[in-house]
XYZ file of C-alpha atoms in Angstrom:
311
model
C 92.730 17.254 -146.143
C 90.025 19.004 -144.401
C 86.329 16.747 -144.239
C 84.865 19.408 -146.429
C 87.468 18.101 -149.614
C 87.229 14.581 -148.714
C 83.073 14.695 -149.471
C 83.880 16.651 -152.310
C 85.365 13.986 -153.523
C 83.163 10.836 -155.344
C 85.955 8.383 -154.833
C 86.335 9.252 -151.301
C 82.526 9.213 -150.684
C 82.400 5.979 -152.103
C 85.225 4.208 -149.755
C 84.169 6.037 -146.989
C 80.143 5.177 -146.903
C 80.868 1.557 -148.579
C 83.361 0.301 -145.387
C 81.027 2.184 -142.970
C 78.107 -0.248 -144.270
C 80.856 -3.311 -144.374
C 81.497 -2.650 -141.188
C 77.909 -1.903 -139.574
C 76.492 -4.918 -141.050
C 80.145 -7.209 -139.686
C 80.063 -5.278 -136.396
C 76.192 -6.014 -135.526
C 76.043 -9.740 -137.116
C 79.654 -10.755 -136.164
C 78.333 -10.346 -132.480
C 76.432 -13.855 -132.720
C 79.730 -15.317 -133.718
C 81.320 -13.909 -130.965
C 79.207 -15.255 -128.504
C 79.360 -18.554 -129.739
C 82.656 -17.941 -129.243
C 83.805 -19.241 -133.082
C 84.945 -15.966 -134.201
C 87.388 -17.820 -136.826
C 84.469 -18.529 -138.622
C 84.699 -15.439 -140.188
C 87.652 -16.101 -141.206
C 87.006 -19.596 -142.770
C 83.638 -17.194 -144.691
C 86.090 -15.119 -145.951
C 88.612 -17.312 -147.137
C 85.983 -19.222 -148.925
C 84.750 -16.259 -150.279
C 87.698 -16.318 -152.778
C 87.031 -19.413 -154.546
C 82.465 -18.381 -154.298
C 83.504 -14.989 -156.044
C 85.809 -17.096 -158.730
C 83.156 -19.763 -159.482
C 80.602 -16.926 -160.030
C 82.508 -15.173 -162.568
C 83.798 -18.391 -164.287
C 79.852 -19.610 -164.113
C 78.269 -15.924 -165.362
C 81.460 -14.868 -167.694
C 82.229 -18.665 -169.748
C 78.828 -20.662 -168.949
C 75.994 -17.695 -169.475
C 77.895 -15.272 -171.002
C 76.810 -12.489 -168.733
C 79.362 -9.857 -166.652
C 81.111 -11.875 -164.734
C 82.327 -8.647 -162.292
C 78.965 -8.088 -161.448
C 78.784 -7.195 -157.678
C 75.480 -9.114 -156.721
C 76.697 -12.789 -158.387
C 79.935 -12.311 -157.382
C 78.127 -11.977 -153.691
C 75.773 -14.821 -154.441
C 78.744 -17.403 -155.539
C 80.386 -15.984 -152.239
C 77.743 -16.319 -149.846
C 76.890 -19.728 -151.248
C 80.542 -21.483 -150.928
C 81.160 -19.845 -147.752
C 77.583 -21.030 -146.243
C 79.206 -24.072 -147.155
C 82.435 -24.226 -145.122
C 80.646 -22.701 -142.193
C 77.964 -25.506 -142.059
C 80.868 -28.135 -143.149
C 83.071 -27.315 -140.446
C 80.171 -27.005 -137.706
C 79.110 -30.845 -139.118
C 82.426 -31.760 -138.881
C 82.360 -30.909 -135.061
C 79.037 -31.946 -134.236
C 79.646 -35.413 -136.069
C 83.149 -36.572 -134.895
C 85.424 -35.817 -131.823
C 87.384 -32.840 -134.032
C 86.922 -29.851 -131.941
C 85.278 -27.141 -133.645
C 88.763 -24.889 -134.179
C 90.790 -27.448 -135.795
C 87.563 -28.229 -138.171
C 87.404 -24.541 -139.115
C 90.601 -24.488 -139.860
C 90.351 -27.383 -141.804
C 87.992 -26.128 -143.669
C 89.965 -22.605 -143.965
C 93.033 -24.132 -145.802
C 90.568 -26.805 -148.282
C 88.893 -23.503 -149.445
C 91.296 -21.241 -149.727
C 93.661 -24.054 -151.362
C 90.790 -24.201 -153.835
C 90.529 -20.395 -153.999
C 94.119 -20.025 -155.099
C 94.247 -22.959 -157.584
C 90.967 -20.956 -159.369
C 92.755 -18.074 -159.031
C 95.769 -19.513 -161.126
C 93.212 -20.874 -163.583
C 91.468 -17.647 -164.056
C 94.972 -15.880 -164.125
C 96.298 -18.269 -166.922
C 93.216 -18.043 -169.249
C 91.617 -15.468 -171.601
C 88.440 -14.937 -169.668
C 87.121 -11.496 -170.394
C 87.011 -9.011 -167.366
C 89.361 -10.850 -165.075
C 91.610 -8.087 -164.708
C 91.713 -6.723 -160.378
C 90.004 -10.547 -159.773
C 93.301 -11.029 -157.594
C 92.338 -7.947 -155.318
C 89.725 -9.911 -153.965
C 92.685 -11.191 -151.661
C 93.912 -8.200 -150.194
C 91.115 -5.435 -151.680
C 90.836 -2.646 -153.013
C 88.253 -0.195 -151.687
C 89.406 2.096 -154.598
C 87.243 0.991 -156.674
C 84.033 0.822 -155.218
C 81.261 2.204 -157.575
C 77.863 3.648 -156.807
C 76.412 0.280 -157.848
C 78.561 -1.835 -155.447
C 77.702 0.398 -152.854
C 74.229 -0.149 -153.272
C 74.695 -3.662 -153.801
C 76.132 -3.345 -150.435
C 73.570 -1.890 -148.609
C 71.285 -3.850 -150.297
C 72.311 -7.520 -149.635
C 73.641 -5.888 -145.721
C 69.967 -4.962 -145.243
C 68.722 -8.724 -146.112
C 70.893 -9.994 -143.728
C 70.275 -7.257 -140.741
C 66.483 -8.317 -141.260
C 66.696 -12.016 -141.106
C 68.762 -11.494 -137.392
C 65.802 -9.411 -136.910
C 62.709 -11.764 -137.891
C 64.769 -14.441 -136.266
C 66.103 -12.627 -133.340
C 64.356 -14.820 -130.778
C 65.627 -18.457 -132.679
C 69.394 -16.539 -132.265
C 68.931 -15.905 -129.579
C 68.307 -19.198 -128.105
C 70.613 -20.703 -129.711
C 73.458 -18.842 -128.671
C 72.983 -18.668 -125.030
C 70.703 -22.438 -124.151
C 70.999 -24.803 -126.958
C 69.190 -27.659 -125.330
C 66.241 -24.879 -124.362
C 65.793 -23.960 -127.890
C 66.000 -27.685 -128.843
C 63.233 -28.403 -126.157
C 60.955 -25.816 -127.878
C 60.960 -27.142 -130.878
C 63.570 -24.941 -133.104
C 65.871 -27.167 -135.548
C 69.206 -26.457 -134.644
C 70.365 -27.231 -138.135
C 67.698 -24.538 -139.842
C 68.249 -21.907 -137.162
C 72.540 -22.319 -137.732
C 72.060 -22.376 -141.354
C 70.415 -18.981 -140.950
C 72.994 -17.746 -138.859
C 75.559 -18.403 -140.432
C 74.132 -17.361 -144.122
C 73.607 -13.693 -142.006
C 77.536 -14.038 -140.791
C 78.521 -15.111 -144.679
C 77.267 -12.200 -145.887
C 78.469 -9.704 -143.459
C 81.536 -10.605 -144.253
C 81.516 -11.091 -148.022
C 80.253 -7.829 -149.084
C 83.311 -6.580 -147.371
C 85.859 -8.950 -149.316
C 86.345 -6.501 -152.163
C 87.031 -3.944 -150.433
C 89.055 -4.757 -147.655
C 90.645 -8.509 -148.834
C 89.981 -11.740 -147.411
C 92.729 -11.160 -145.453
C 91.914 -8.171 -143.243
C 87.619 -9.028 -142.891
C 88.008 -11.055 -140.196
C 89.162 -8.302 -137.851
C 85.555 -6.259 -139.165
C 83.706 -9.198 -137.571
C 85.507 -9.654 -134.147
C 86.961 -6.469 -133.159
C 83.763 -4.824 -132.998
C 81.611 -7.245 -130.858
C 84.918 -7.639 -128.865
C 85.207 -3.769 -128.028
C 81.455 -3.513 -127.626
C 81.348 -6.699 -125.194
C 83.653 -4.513 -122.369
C 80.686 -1.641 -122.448
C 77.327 -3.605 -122.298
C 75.409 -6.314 -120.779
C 72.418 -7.145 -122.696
C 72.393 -8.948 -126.305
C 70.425 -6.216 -127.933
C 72.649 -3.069 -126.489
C 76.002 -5.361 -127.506
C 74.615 -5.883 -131.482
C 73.617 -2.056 -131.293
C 76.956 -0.551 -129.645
C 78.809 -3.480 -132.390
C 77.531 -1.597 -135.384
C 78.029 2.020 -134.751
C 81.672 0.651 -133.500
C 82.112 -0.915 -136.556
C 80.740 1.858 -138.569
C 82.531 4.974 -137.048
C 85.584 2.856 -136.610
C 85.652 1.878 -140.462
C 84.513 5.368 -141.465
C 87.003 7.242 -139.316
C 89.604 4.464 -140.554
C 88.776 5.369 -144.417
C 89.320 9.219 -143.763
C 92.358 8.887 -142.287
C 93.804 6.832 -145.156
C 93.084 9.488 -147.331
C 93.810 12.344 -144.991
C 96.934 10.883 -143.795
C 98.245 10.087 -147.527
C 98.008 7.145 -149.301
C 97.611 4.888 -146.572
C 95.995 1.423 -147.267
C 92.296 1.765 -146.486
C 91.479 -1.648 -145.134
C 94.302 -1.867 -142.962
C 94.092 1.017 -141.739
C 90.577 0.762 -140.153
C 91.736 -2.299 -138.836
C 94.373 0.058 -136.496
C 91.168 1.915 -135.619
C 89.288 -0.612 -135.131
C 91.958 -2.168 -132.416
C 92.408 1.404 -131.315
C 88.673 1.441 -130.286
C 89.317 -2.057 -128.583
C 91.993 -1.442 -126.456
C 90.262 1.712 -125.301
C 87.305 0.017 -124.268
C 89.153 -2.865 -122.805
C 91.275 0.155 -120.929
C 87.906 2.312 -119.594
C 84.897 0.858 -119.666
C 83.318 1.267 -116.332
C 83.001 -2.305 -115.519
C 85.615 -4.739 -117.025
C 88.301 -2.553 -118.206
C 91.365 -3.597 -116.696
C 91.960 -0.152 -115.184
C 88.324 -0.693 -112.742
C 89.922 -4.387 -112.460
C 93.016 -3.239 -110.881
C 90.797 -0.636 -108.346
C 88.695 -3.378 -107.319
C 91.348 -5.877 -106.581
C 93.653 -2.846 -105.040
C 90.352 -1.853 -102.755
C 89.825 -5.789 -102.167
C 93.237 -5.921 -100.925
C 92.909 -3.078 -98.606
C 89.702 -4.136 -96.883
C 91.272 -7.292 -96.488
C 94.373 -5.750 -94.698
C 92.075 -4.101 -92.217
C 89.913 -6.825 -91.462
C 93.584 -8.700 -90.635
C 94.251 -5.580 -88.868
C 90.776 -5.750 -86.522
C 91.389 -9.123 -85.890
C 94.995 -8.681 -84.309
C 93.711 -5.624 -82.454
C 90.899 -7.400 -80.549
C 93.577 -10.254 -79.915
């Protein structure tokens, strides 16, 4: 399929400009998690995302009586709960002697145990418009409509402008801790806003790639992007396009290839564009490693080799 047929296409347009805002919006704001080296937080968002999304739909589609698919409270519910087990498994850190990976996985398996036992619920009962609910767990980026794709860029843009307006607070945080204590900045407020940014980057991205695959949209990018820069700003930047092109060129391929799942199939890309990177980049790749050991070696030899000649 040539590019001029896939934009012909509205289906295709739609999967290929909604994962190349998912993953612009993961890639730039997954870089903070990154750095603060708890990328599995993304994963713990995600899998919490499952039982946000099903609260919201039980909540709008039983309680109010409203649409209970509706892209922006299904969002909302998702961003809320997973805000939740980010800050819960962070306090569960900070308060005890649990190290911060076992209490995010802790608080992966209590949320996603809850996920699944709403999902059976939903699954069981006559609820109105809970047919697809179960692709929130592996997703579907089929079926992403003009008004989920603005929904998308949308609630994306909110959070790209809070890491903005706060850039300086995130800053801080990540890199001195105690400095950004000493000036004042609540560490609690300034990690709540953090991780709310983080939460949504990754749930706008559960329906169409699965709570499964969404992690790898918010560490493979800041990972690939870490080998080629040096500076905060130019890794958040060179995160986004990564994540972009790599989810757009990942979502023509599907299509161009032949039926091909779409999310995990800009995953591949995604790692393709990592071990690259991690290959060639001019100053940690492991090729520019292995010259400057190899050249370490051999001034080494003839220093040895000066030595013995003046003895």
């Amino acid at each position: 399929m040539t590019p001029l047929e896939f934009f012909a296409n509205h289906t295709y347009r739609m999967v290929f400009f909604g994962t190349m805002t998912i993953g612009l919006v993961a890639g730039a704001l997954g870089t903070f998690a990154y750095l603060r080296k708890q990328s599995l937080i993304s994963d713990v968002v995600s899998h919490a995302a499952l039982p946000g999304t099903l609260l919201a739909f039980l909540g709008a589609g039983v309680v109010l009586g409203a649409d209970g698919r509706n892209m922006l409270g299904l969002i909302v519910g998702a961003v809320v709960v997973g805000t939740i087990a980010a800050l819960f498994a962070n306090g569960v850190a900070r308060t005890s002697k649990i190290r911060i990976d076992t209490a995010m996985a802790v608080a992966l398996t209590i949320f996603f145990g809850a996920g699944m036992l709403l999902l059976r619920v939903v699954a069981d009962g006559s609820f109105p418009g809970k047919g697809g609910i179960q692709d929130y767990l592996f997703g579907n980026a089929s079926v992403i409509t003009v008004a989920d794709l603005a929904t998308s860029i949308a609630v994306g843009a909110i959070a790209l402008l809070l890491m903005i307006v706060f850039w300086k607070e995130f800053a801080l945080r990540t890199f001195d801790p105690d400095h950004a204590a000493v000036l004042g900045f609540s560490a609690r407020t300034i990690d709540t806003l953090m991780f709310t940014t983080i939460v949504i980057a990754t749930v706008i991205g559960v329906k169409a790639v699965g709570l499964v695959l969404m992690v790898a949209f918010v560490v493979t990018p800041p990972a690939a992007a870490r080998q080629w820069t040096r500076t905060l700003r130019g890794m958040v930047v060179l995160s986004a396009a990564i994540g972009a092109v790599g989810s757009g060129l990942g979502a023509y391929l599907s299509v161009a290839l032949g039926s091909i799942p779409t999310g995990p199939l800009i995953v591949l890309t995604l790692f393709a564009i990592f071990v690259f990177s991690l290959v060639f980049s001019p100053r940690r790749s492991v090729v520019m490693r292995a010259i400057g050991r190899s050249r370490a070696r051999a001034e080494l030899k003839r220093d040895l080799d000066r030595e013995a000649a003046v003895r």
